[in-house]
Amino acid sequence: MEKVKIGLIQMALKTETDLEPAAIRDAMNEAHLPYIEQAADAGVQVLCFQEVFNQPYFCPSQDKKWYAAAEKVPEGPTCQMMQKLAAKHHMVIIVPIYEETAPGIYYNTAAVFDADGSYLGKYHKTHIPQVAGFWEKYFFKPGKSNWPVFDTAYGKIGVYICYDRHFPEGWRALALNGAEIIFNPSATVAGLSQYLWELEQPASAAANGCFVAAINRVGTEAPWNIGEFYGNSYIANPRGEIEAKASASEDELLIHEVDLAIVREIRNTWQFFRDRRPETYTRLTDGE
């Protein structure tokens, strides 16, 4: 297909964080259902949620309570629910979730379900920050997913998660593996990152001749209050132009149709992939 209708859901936390993770999960899953139905009614073909979409961004803490938020993929309750909805609505759904692969082993994950409900696979967040307010190494093992691209009913998609977006190598790897649209579900608060939010990802779209769909949550989350999640989810085209953008503070379903024919047009115009010189880039992988 050349034209694909994308949906991005940004949302504030709907409960207090002193509840048990299972209760928060259920409340957040329920809160997403009207937006999923709205997306289906509007003909959305590929839908993506924000990073760890059905929990708070709990990484300002180092509280092992949050290990209980992790679910199996795809056997857990959230994935099972989304798998059925994907089949019901003939919609590809990208589910960013906290995953337990074995006792004590946890990943920041995005599971991908095709439009017939089949489970296509998952991506594990590769780059894990460990700075004040973002103690992610306490909760997430770094992924090594080999840059999977999912050949869906509506096109070839890749996933890069939040902090990953600061590392240009992964964008390029996903594009070289065939991604036409790369989704970046995030949890990002106002401050230094806000300037980069609309700089790095459109630049990566242009450098790699693909669409980038960036999703960020909204609101504040007590008791940590590390700042305001500033929304502004958007879709950038292979020219690096932002074609559609959501609000800074509201729960919102952003819907926008993209034309995948532009991917070939732009790559044929710029020929960045032809002119790259990987044999000269060994400094990037020498381990230092």
PDB file of C-alpha atoms in Angstrom:
ATOM      1  CA  MET A   1       0.000   0.000   0.000  1.00  0.00           C
ATOM      2  CA  GLU A   2       1.218   3.500  -0.743  1.00  0.00           C
ATOM      3  CA  LYS A   3      -1.059   5.573   1.497  1.00  0.00           C
ATOM      4  CA  VAL A   4      -1.277   4.597   5.153  1.00  0.00           C
ATOM      5  CA  LYS A   5      -3.353   6.223   7.880  1.00  0.00           C
ATOM      6  CA  ILE A   6      -1.395   6.455  11.157  1.00  0.00           C
ATOM      7  CA  GLY A   7      -2.811   7.010  14.640  1.00  0.00           C
ATOM      8  CA  LEU A   8      -0.812   8.091  17.711  1.00  0.00           C
ATOM      9  CA  ILE A   9      -2.319   8.210  21.214  1.00  0.00           C
ATOM     10  CA  GLN A  10      -0.817  10.477  23.875  1.00  0.00           C
ATOM     11  CA  MET A  11      -2.315  10.311  27.349  1.00  0.00           C
ATOM     12  CA  ALA A  12      -1.865  11.434  30.950  1.00  0.00           C
ATOM     13  CA  LEU A  13      -1.829   8.943  33.809  1.00  0.00           C
ATOM     14  CA  LYS A  14      -5.378   8.215  35.016  1.00  0.00           C
ATOM     15  CA  THR A  15      -4.704   6.977  38.567  1.00  0.00           C
ATOM     16  CA  GLU A  16      -2.575   7.735  41.586  1.00  0.00           C
ATOM     17  CA  THR A  17       0.802   6.019  41.638  1.00  0.00           C
ATOM     18  CA  ASP A  18       0.218   4.499  45.099  1.00  0.00           C
ATOM     19  CA  LEU A  19      -2.067   1.888  43.549  1.00  0.00           C
ATOM     20  CA  GLU A  20      -0.710  -1.536  42.682  1.00  0.00           C
ATOM     21  CA  PRO A  21       0.667  -1.808  39.133  1.00  0.00           C
ATOM     22  CA  ALA A  22      -2.074  -4.242  38.069  1.00  0.00           C
ATOM     23  CA  ALA A  23      -4.779  -1.728  39.007  1.00  0.00           C
ATOM     24  CA  ILE A  24      -2.985   1.057  37.148  1.00  0.00           C
ATOM     25  CA  ARG A  25      -2.593  -1.223  34.131  1.00  0.00           C
ATOM     26  CA  ASP A  26      -6.293  -2.005  34.041  1.00  0.00           C
ATOM     27  CA  ALA A  27      -7.291   1.651  34.383  1.00  0.00           C
ATOM     28  CA  MET A  28      -4.924   2.787  31.645  1.00  0.00           C
ATOM     29  CA  ASN A  29      -5.911  -0.002  29.284  1.00  0.00           C
ATOM     30  CA  GLU A  30      -9.547   0.936  29.820  1.00  0.00           C
ATOM     31  CA  ALA A  31      -8.804   4.624  29.203  1.00  0.00           C
ATOM     32  CA  HIS A  32      -7.288   3.781  25.828  1.00  0.00           C
ATOM     33  CA  LEU A  33     -10.289   1.829  24.573  1.00  0.00           C
ATOM     34  CA  PRO A  34     -12.399   4.834  23.416  1.00  0.00           C
ATOM     35  CA  TYR A  35      -9.420   6.188  21.495  1.00  0.00           C
ATOM     36  CA  ILE A  36      -8.820   2.818  19.853  1.00  0.00           C
ATOM     37  CA  GLU A  37     -12.479   2.727  18.805  1.00  0.00           C
ATOM     38  CA  GLN A  38     -12.208   6.297  17.522  1.00  0.00           C
ATOM     39  CA  ALA A  39      -9.123   5.322  15.531  1.00  0.00           C
ATOM     40  CA  ALA A  40     -10.955   2.349  14.044  1.00  0.00           C
ATOM     41  CA  ASP A  41     -13.946   4.497  13.085  1.00  0.00           C
ATOM     42  CA  ALA A  42     -11.579   6.935  11.354  1.00  0.00           C
ATOM     43  CA  GLY A  43      -9.917   4.170   9.340  1.00  0.00           C
ATOM     44  CA  VAL A  44      -6.561   4.188  11.118  1.00  0.00           C
ATOM     45  CA  GLN A  45      -4.392   1.369   9.808  1.00  0.00           C
ATOM     46  CA  VAL A  46      -1.360   1.593  12.118  1.00  0.00           C
ATOM     47  CA  LEU A  47      -1.790   2.683  15.746  1.00  0.00           C
ATOM     48  CA  CYS A  48       0.900   3.304  18.360  1.00  0.00           C
ATOM     49  CA  PHE A  49       0.825   4.248  22.053  1.00  0.00           C
ATOM     50  CA  GLN A  50       3.407   6.065  24.220  1.00  0.00           C
ATOM     51  CA  GLU A  51       6.332   4.429  26.023  1.00  0.00           C
ATOM     52  CA  VAL A  52       5.227   1.954  28.750  1.00  0.00           C
ATOM     53  CA  PHE A  53       1.781   3.252  27.894  1.00  0.00           C
ATOM     54  CA  ASN A  54      -0.270   1.629  30.682  1.00  0.00           C
ATOM     55  CA  GLN A  55       1.913   2.580  33.659  1.00  0.00           C
ATOM     56  CA  PRO A  56       3.389   5.774  35.070  1.00  0.00           C
ATOM     57  CA  TYR A  57       6.910   6.613  34.025  1.00  0.00           C
ATOM     58  CA  PHE A  58       8.239   5.063  37.236  1.00  0.00           C
ATOM     59  CA  CYS A  59      11.954   5.479  36.537  1.00  0.00           C
ATOM     60  CA  PRO A  60      12.425   8.559  38.759  1.00  0.00           C
ATOM     61  CA  SER A  61      12.148   6.009  41.568  1.00  0.00           C
ATOM     62  CA  GLN A  62      14.225   2.964  42.391  1.00  0.00           C
ATOM     63  CA  ASP A  63      11.342   1.078  43.949  1.00  0.00           C
ATOM     64  CA  LYS A  64      11.164  -2.625  43.160  1.00  0.00           C
ATOM     65  CA  LYS A  65       7.367  -2.390  43.457  1.00  0.00           C
ATOM     66  CA  TRP A  66       7.353  -1.513  39.778  1.00  0.00           C
ATOM     67  CA  TYR A  67       8.819  -4.845  38.709  1.00  0.00           C
ATOM     68  CA  ALA A  68       5.266  -6.101  39.215  1.00  0.00           C
ATOM     69  CA  ALA A  69       4.191  -3.880  36.302  1.00  0.00           C
ATOM     70  CA  ALA A  70       6.034  -6.142  33.863  1.00  0.00           C
ATOM     71  CA  GLU A  71       4.029  -8.552  31.703  1.00  0.00           C
ATOM     72  CA  LYS A  72       4.800 -11.424  29.406  1.00  0.00           C
ATOM     73  CA  VAL A  73       4.881 -10.704  25.663  1.00  0.00           C
ATOM     74  CA  PRO A  74       2.698 -11.737  23.917  1.00  0.00           C
ATOM     75  CA  GLU A  75       1.015 -13.931  26.542  1.00  0.00           C
ATOM     76  CA  GLY A  76       0.229 -11.213  29.093  1.00  0.00           C
ATOM     77  CA  PRO A  77      -3.170  -9.580  29.572  1.00  0.00           C
ATOM     78  CA  THR A  78      -2.377  -6.331  27.767  1.00  0.00           C
ATOM     79  CA  CYS A  79      -0.940  -7.988  24.676  1.00  0.00           C
ATOM     80  CA  GLN A  80      -3.804 -10.456  24.561  1.00  0.00           C
ATOM     81  CA  MET A  81      -6.305  -7.601  24.662  1.00  0.00           C
ATOM     82  CA  MET A  82      -4.495  -5.610  21.961  1.00  0.00           C
ATOM     83  CA  GLN A  83      -4.100  -8.685  19.772  1.00  0.00           C
ATOM     84  CA  LYS A  84      -7.874  -9.155  19.740  1.00  0.00           C
ATOM     85  CA  LEU A  85      -8.459  -5.470  19.011  1.00  0.00           C
ATOM     86  CA  ALA A  86      -5.972  -5.566  16.133  1.00  0.00           C
ATOM     87  CA  ALA A  87      -7.891  -8.438  14.562  1.00  0.00           C
ATOM     88  CA  LYS A  88     -11.286  -6.865  15.263  1.00  0.00           C
ATOM     89  CA  HIS A  89     -10.382  -3.556  13.635  1.00  0.00           C
ATOM     90  CA  HIS A  90      -7.998  -4.849  10.943  1.00  0.00           C
ATOM     91  CA  MET A  91      -5.418  -2.515  12.446  1.00  0.00           C
ATOM     92  CA  VAL A  92      -1.702  -2.875  13.110  1.00  0.00           C
ATOM     93  CA  ILE A  93      -1.128  -2.037  16.788  1.00  0.00           C
ATOM     94  CA  ILE A  94       2.245  -1.228  18.352  1.00  0.00           C
ATOM     95  CA  VAL A  95       2.159  -1.870  22.092  1.00  0.00           C
ATOM     96  CA  PRO A  96       4.999  -0.296  24.132  1.00  0.00           C
ATOM     97  CA  ILE A  97       5.055  -2.226  27.395  1.00  0.00           C
ATOM     98  CA  TYR A  98       7.191  -3.249  30.358  1.00  0.00           C
ATOM     99  CA  GLU A  99       8.164  -6.876  29.744  1.00  0.00           C
ATOM    100  CA  GLU A 100       9.377  -9.737  31.920  1.00  0.00           C
ATOM    101  CA  THR A 101      11.152 -12.419  29.870  1.00  0.00           C
ATOM    102  CA  ALA A 102      12.215 -14.515  32.906  1.00  0.00           C
ATOM    103  CA  PRO A 103      12.198 -13.967  36.680  1.00  0.00           C
ATOM    104  CA  GLY A 104      14.267 -10.849  37.324  1.00  0.00           C
ATOM    105  CA  ILE A 105      14.874 -10.028  33.644  1.00  0.00           C
ATOM    106  CA  TYR A 106      12.972  -6.998  32.382  1.00  0.00           C
ATOM    107  CA  TYR A 107      12.935  -5.015  29.150  1.00  0.00           C
ATOM    108  CA  ASN A 108      11.393  -1.827  27.821  1.00  0.00           C
ATOM    109  CA  THR A 109       9.569  -3.418  24.899  1.00  0.00           C
ATOM    110  CA  ALA A 110       7.307  -2.700  21.958  1.00  0.00           C
ATOM    111  CA  ALA A 111       5.194  -5.623  20.720  1.00  0.00           C
ATOM    112  CA  VAL A 112       3.765  -5.470  17.198  1.00  0.00           C
ATOM    113  CA  PHE A 113       0.494  -7.071  16.097  1.00  0.00           C
ATOM    114  CA  ASP A 114      -0.539  -7.220  12.456  1.00  0.00           C
ATOM    115  CA  ALA A 115      -3.955  -6.295  11.069  1.00  0.00           C
ATOM    116  CA  ASP A 116      -5.150  -9.904  11.337  1.00  0.00           C
ATOM    117  CA  GLY A 117      -4.116 -10.066  15.005  1.00  0.00           C
ATOM    118  CA  SER A 118      -0.990 -12.130  14.395  1.00  0.00           C
ATOM    119  CA  TYR A 119       1.986 -11.389  16.625  1.00  0.00           C
ATOM    120  CA  LEU A 120       4.863 -10.204  14.428  1.00  0.00           C
ATOM    121  CA  GLY A 121       7.502  -9.786  17.126  1.00  0.00           C
ATOM    122  CA  LYS A 122       8.989  -7.188  19.427  1.00  0.00           C
ATOM    123  CA  TYR A 123      11.720  -4.608  19.836  1.00  0.00           C
ATOM    124  CA  HIS A 124      13.702  -4.130  23.063  1.00  0.00           C
ATOM    125  CA  LYS A 125      14.886  -0.607  23.854  1.00  0.00           C
ATOM    126  CA  THR A 126      18.598  -0.571  23.073  1.00  0.00           C
ATOM    127  CA  HIS A 127      19.980   2.521  24.821  1.00  0.00           C
ATOM    128  CA  ILE A 128      19.150   2.806  28.526  1.00  0.00           C
ATOM    129  CA  PRO A 129      19.791   6.118  30.347  1.00  0.00           C
ATOM    130  CA  GLN A 130      20.990   6.363  33.931  1.00  0.00           C
ATOM    131  CA  VAL A 131      20.866  10.009  34.979  1.00  0.00           C
ATOM    132  CA  ALA A 132      19.020  11.950  37.674  1.00  0.00           C
ATOM    133  CA  GLY A 133      15.272  11.367  37.324  1.00  0.00           C
ATOM    134  CA  PHE A 134      15.762   8.657  34.720  1.00  0.00           C
ATOM    135  CA  TRP A 135      17.133   5.631  36.605  1.00  0.00           C
ATOM    136  CA  GLU A 136      16.249   3.255  33.811  1.00  0.00           C
ATOM    137  CA  LYS A 137      19.093   0.795  34.289  1.00  0.00           C
ATOM    138  CA  TYR A 138      17.442  -0.168  37.580  1.00  0.00           C
ATOM    139  CA  PHE A 139      14.383  -1.382  35.645  1.00  0.00           C
ATOM    140  CA  PHE A 140      15.451  -2.286  32.110  1.00  0.00           C
ATOM    141  CA  LYS A 141      18.068  -4.581  30.641  1.00  0.00           C
ATOM    142  CA  PRO A 142      19.571  -3.122  27.428  1.00  0.00           C
ATOM    143  CA  GLY A 143      18.085  -4.755  24.368  1.00  0.00           C
ATOM    144  CA  LYS A 144      19.906  -6.333  21.459  1.00  0.00           C
ATOM    145  CA  SER A 145      17.112  -6.855  18.962  1.00  0.00           C
ATOM    146  CA  ASN A 146      19.146  -6.624  15.741  1.00  0.00           C
ATOM    147  CA  TRP A 147      16.942  -3.813  14.442  1.00  0.00           C
ATOM    148  CA  PRO A 148      13.795  -5.733  13.489  1.00  0.00           C
ATOM    149  CA  VAL A 149      11.530  -4.392  10.754  1.00  0.00           C
ATOM    150  CA  PHE A 150       7.975  -5.711  10.743  1.00  0.00           C
ATOM    151  CA  ASP A 151       6.396  -6.392   7.355  1.00  0.00           C
ATOM    152  CA  THR A 152       2.799  -5.489   8.187  1.00  0.00           C
ATOM    153  CA  ALA A 153      -0.345  -5.431   6.082  1.00  0.00           C
ATOM    154  CA  TYR A 154       0.185  -1.687   5.584  1.00  0.00           C
ATOM    155  CA  GLY A 155       3.921  -1.321   5.146  1.00  0.00           C
ATOM    156  CA  LYS A 156       7.282  -1.996   6.740  1.00  0.00           C
ATOM    157  CA  ILE A 157       7.642  -0.459  10.192  1.00  0.00           C
ATOM    158  CA  GLY A 158      10.387  -0.197  12.779  1.00  0.00           C
ATOM    159  CA  VAL A 159      10.382   0.889  16.416  1.00  0.00           C
ATOM    160  CA  TYR A 160      12.923   2.961  18.332  1.00  0.00           C
ATOM    161  CA  ILE A 161      12.051   3.837  21.965  1.00  0.00           C
ATOM    162  CA  CYS A 162      12.489   7.243  23.670  1.00  0.00           C
ATOM    163  CA  TYR A 163      16.195   7.695  24.609  1.00  0.00           C
ATOM    164  CA  ASP A 164      17.138   5.619  21.567  1.00  0.00           C
ATOM    165  CA  ARG A 165      16.267   8.619  19.411  1.00  0.00           C
ATOM    166  CA  HIS A 166      19.483  10.393  20.434  1.00  0.00           C
ATOM    167  CA  PHE A 167      21.573   7.709  18.697  1.00  0.00           C
ATOM    168  CA  PRO A 168      21.645   8.054  14.892  1.00  0.00           C
ATOM    169  CA  GLU A 169      23.000   4.566  14.281  1.00  0.00           C
ATOM    170  CA  GLY A 170      19.731   2.808  15.102  1.00  0.00           C
ATOM    171  CA  TRP A 171      17.665   4.975  12.776  1.00  0.00           C
ATOM    172  CA  ARG A 172      20.046   4.077   9.963  1.00  0.00           C
ATOM    173  CA  ALA A 173      20.005   0.361  10.823  1.00  0.00           C
ATOM    174  CA  LEU A 174      16.203   0.284  10.800  1.00  0.00           C
ATOM    175  CA  ALA A 175      16.062   2.129   7.484  1.00  0.00           C
ATOM    176  CA  LEU A 176      18.664  -0.172   5.941  1.00  0.00           C
ATOM    177  CA  ASN A 177      16.566  -3.126   7.108  1.00  0.00           C
ATOM    178  CA  GLY A 178      13.651  -1.720   5.123  1.00  0.00           C
ATOM    179  CA  ALA A 179      11.633   0.449   7.516  1.00  0.00           C
ATOM    180  CA  GLU A 180       9.386   2.956   5.765  1.00  0.00           C
ATOM    181  CA  ILE A 181       7.895   4.310   9.020  1.00  0.00           C
ATOM    182  CA  ILE A 182       9.757   4.317  12.340  1.00  0.00           C
ATOM    183  CA  PHE A 183       7.777   4.844  15.538  1.00  0.00           C
ATOM    184  CA  ASN A 184       9.381   6.372  18.626  1.00  0.00           C
ATOM    185  CA  PRO A 185       7.158   6.025  21.724  1.00  0.00           C
ATOM    186  CA  SER A 186       8.520   8.240  24.492  1.00  0.00           C
ATOM    187  CA  ALA A 187       8.130   9.642  27.992  1.00  0.00           C
ATOM    188  CA  THR A 188       9.851  13.009  27.836  1.00  0.00           C
ATOM    189  CA  VAL A 189       9.556  16.027  30.135  1.00  0.00           C
ATOM    190  CA  ALA A 190      10.139  19.702  29.481  1.00  0.00           C
ATOM    191  CA  GLY A 191      13.708  20.923  29.716  1.00  0.00           C
ATOM    192  CA  LEU A 192      16.734  20.227  27.558  1.00  0.00           C
ATOM    193  CA  SER A 193      15.018  17.467  25.629  1.00  0.00           C
ATOM    194  CA  GLN A 194      12.175  19.658  24.403  1.00  0.00           C
ATOM    195  CA  TYR A 195      14.453  21.575  22.063  1.00  0.00           C
ATOM    196  CA  LEU A 196      15.746  18.280  20.681  1.00  0.00           C
ATOM    197  CA  TRP A 197      12.253  16.796  20.333  1.00  0.00           C
ATOM    198  CA  GLU A 198      11.559  18.574  17.053  1.00  0.00           C
ATOM    199  CA  LEU A 199      15.184  18.662  15.927  1.00  0.00           C
ATOM    200  CA  GLU A 200      16.583  15.141  16.086  1.00  0.00           C
ATOM    201  CA  GLN A 201      13.697  13.064  14.792  1.00  0.00           C
ATOM    202  CA  PRO A 202      12.824  15.122  11.693  1.00  0.00           C
ATOM    203  CA  ALA A 203      16.569  15.201  10.960  1.00  0.00           C
ATOM    204  CA  SER A 204      16.665  11.407  11.272  1.00  0.00           C
ATOM    205  CA  ALA A 205      13.672  11.133   8.948  1.00  0.00           C
ATOM    206  CA  ALA A 206      15.493  13.242   6.368  1.00  0.00           C
ATOM    207  CA  ALA A 207      18.828  11.452   6.785  1.00  0.00           C
ATOM    208  CA  ASN A 208      17.191   8.061   6.288  1.00  0.00           C
ATOM    209  CA  GLY A 209      14.428   8.851   3.823  1.00  0.00           C
ATOM    210  CA  CYS A 210      11.597   7.510   5.975  1.00  0.00           C
ATOM    211  CA  PHE A 211       8.623   8.688   8.010  1.00  0.00           C
ATOM    212  CA  VAL A 212       9.064   9.107  11.770  1.00  0.00           C
ATOM    213  CA  ALA A 213       6.114   8.984  14.166  1.00  0.00           C
ATOM    214  CA  ALA A 214       7.003  10.363  17.609  1.00  0.00           C
ATOM    215  CA  ILE A 215       4.689   9.841  20.599  1.00  0.00           C
ATOM    216  CA  ASN A 216       5.048  11.510  24.011  1.00  0.00           C
ATOM    217  CA  ARG A 217       2.792  11.387  27.068  1.00  0.00           C
ATOM    218  CA  VAL A 218       1.241  14.436  28.734  1.00  0.00           C
ATOM    219  CA  GLY A 219       0.732  15.716  32.273  1.00  0.00           C
ATOM    220  CA  THR A 220       2.690  15.344  35.507  1.00  0.00           C
ATOM    221  CA  GLU A 221       3.102  12.310  37.717  1.00  0.00           C
ATOM    222  CA  ALA A 222       3.339  12.462  41.509  1.00  0.00           C
ATOM    223  CA  PRO A 223       5.111  11.764  43.761  1.00  0.00           C
ATOM    224  CA  TRP A 224       8.150  12.217  41.526  1.00  0.00           C
ATOM    225  CA  ASN A 225       7.104  15.411  39.721  1.00  0.00           C
ATOM    226  CA  ILE A 226      10.203  15.454  37.539  1.00  0.00           C
ATOM    227  CA  GLY A 227       8.498  17.846  35.138  1.00  0.00           C
ATOM    228  CA  GLU A 228       5.655  18.054  32.678  1.00  0.00           C
ATOM    229  CA  PHE A 229       5.386  15.537  29.901  1.00  0.00           C
ATOM    230  CA  TYR A 230       4.826  17.891  27.008  1.00  0.00           C
ATOM    231  CA  GLY A 231       2.965  15.795  24.434  1.00  0.00           C
ATOM    232  CA  ASN A 232       3.523  17.302  20.991  1.00  0.00           C
ATOM    233  CA  SER A 233       3.359  13.901  19.341  1.00  0.00           C
ATOM    234  CA  TYR A 234       3.961  14.297  15.616  1.00  0.00           C
ATOM    235  CA  ILE A 235       4.648  12.710  12.250  1.00  0.00           C
ATOM    236  CA  ALA A 236       7.624  13.831  10.159  1.00  0.00           C
ATOM    237  CA  ASN A 237       8.049  13.003   6.488  1.00  0.00           C
ATOM    238  CA  PRO A 238      11.221  11.877   4.636  1.00  0.00           C
ATOM    239  CA  ARG A 239      12.005  15.516   3.854  1.00  0.00           C
ATOM    240  CA  GLY A 240      12.224  16.244   7.574  1.00  0.00           C
ATOM    241  CA  GLU A 241       8.981  18.250   7.587  1.00  0.00           C
ATOM    242  CA  ILE A 242       6.446  17.812  10.396  1.00  0.00           C
ATOM    243  CA  GLU A 243       3.148  17.045   8.677  1.00  0.00           C
ATOM    244  CA  ALA A 244       0.912  16.709  11.747  1.00  0.00           C
ATOM    245  CA  LYS A 245       1.293  17.482  15.448  1.00  0.00           C
ATOM    246  CA  ALA A 246      -0.765  16.952  18.610  1.00  0.00           C
ATOM    247  CA  SER A 247      -1.239  19.357  21.511  1.00  0.00           C
ATOM    248  CA  ALA A 248       1.195  19.927  24.364  1.00  0.00           C
ATOM    249  CA  SER A 249      -1.128  19.056  27.233  1.00  0.00           C
ATOM    250  CA  GLU A 250      -4.238  17.128  26.197  1.00  0.00           C
ATOM    251  CA  ASP A 251      -5.096  13.465  25.828  1.00  0.00           C
ATOM    252  CA  GLU A 252      -5.299  13.104  22.085  1.00  0.00           C
ATOM    253  CA  LEU A 253      -5.502  10.754  19.154  1.00  0.00           C
ATOM    254  CA  LEU A 254      -3.447  12.220  16.312  1.00  0.00           C
ATOM    255  CA  ILE A 255      -4.501  10.857  12.921  1.00  0.00           C
ATOM    256  CA  HIS A 256      -2.622  11.505   9.717  1.00  0.00           C
ATOM    257  CA  GLU A 257      -2.306   9.794   6.340  1.00  0.00           C
ATOM    258  CA  VAL A 258       1.171   9.370   4.883  1.00  0.00           C
ATOM    259  CA  ASP A 259       2.196   8.548   1.330  1.00  0.00           C
ATOM    260  CA  LEU A 260       4.856   5.832   1.300  1.00  0.00           C
ATOM    261  CA  ALA A 261       5.648   6.587  -2.343  1.00  0.00           C
ATOM    262  CA  ILE A 262       7.570   9.599  -1.029  1.00  0.00           C
ATOM    263  CA  VAL A 263      10.104   7.228   0.572  1.00  0.00           C
ATOM    264  CA  ARG A 264      11.304   5.985  -2.816  1.00  0.00           C
ATOM    265  CA  GLU A 265      11.117   9.479  -4.314  1.00  0.00           C
ATOM    266  CA  ILE A 266      13.283  11.032  -1.607  1.00  0.00           C
ATOM    267  CA  ARG A 267      15.817   8.194  -1.529  1.00  0.00           C
ATOM    268  CA  ASN A 268      16.180   8.344  -5.298  1.00  0.00           C
ATOM    269  CA  THR A 269      16.693  12.103  -5.081  1.00  0.00           C
ATOM    270  CA  TRP A 270      19.321  12.191  -2.321  1.00  0.00           C
ATOM    271  CA  GLN A 271      20.961   8.762  -2.698  1.00  0.00           C
ATOM    272  CA  PHE A 272      22.347   8.798   0.840  1.00  0.00           C
ATOM    273  CA  PHE A 273      22.344   5.000   0.948  1.00  0.00           C
ATOM    274  CA  ARG A 274      24.320   4.756  -2.289  1.00  0.00           C
ATOM    275  CA  ASP A 275      26.919   7.257  -1.125  1.00  0.00           C
ATOM    276  CA  ARG A 276      27.475   6.044   2.424  1.00  0.00           C
ATOM    277  CA  ARG A 277      30.942   4.615   3.163  1.00  0.00           C
ATOM    278  CA  PRO A 278      30.605   2.015   5.938  1.00  0.00           C
ATOM    279  CA  GLU A 279      34.143   0.722   5.383  1.00  0.00           C
ATOM    280  CA  THR A 280      35.409   4.072   6.683  1.00  0.00           C
ATOM    281  CA  TYR A 281      33.236   4.082   9.811  1.00  0.00           C
ATOM    282  CA  THR A 282      35.067   1.483  11.921  1.00  0.00           C
ATOM    283  CA  ARG A 283      35.639   4.169  14.570  1.00  0.00           C
ATOM    284  CA  LEU A 284      31.905   3.907  15.312  1.00  0.00           C
ATOM    285  CA  THR A 285      32.146   0.268  16.353  1.00  0.00           C
ATOM    286  CA  ASP A 286      35.633  -0.133  17.790  1.00  0.00           C
ATOM    287  CA  GLY A 287      34.276  -0.247  21.335  1.00  0.00           C
ATOM    288  CA  GLU A 288      35.815   2.958  22.646  1.00  0.00           C
TER     289      GLU A 288
END
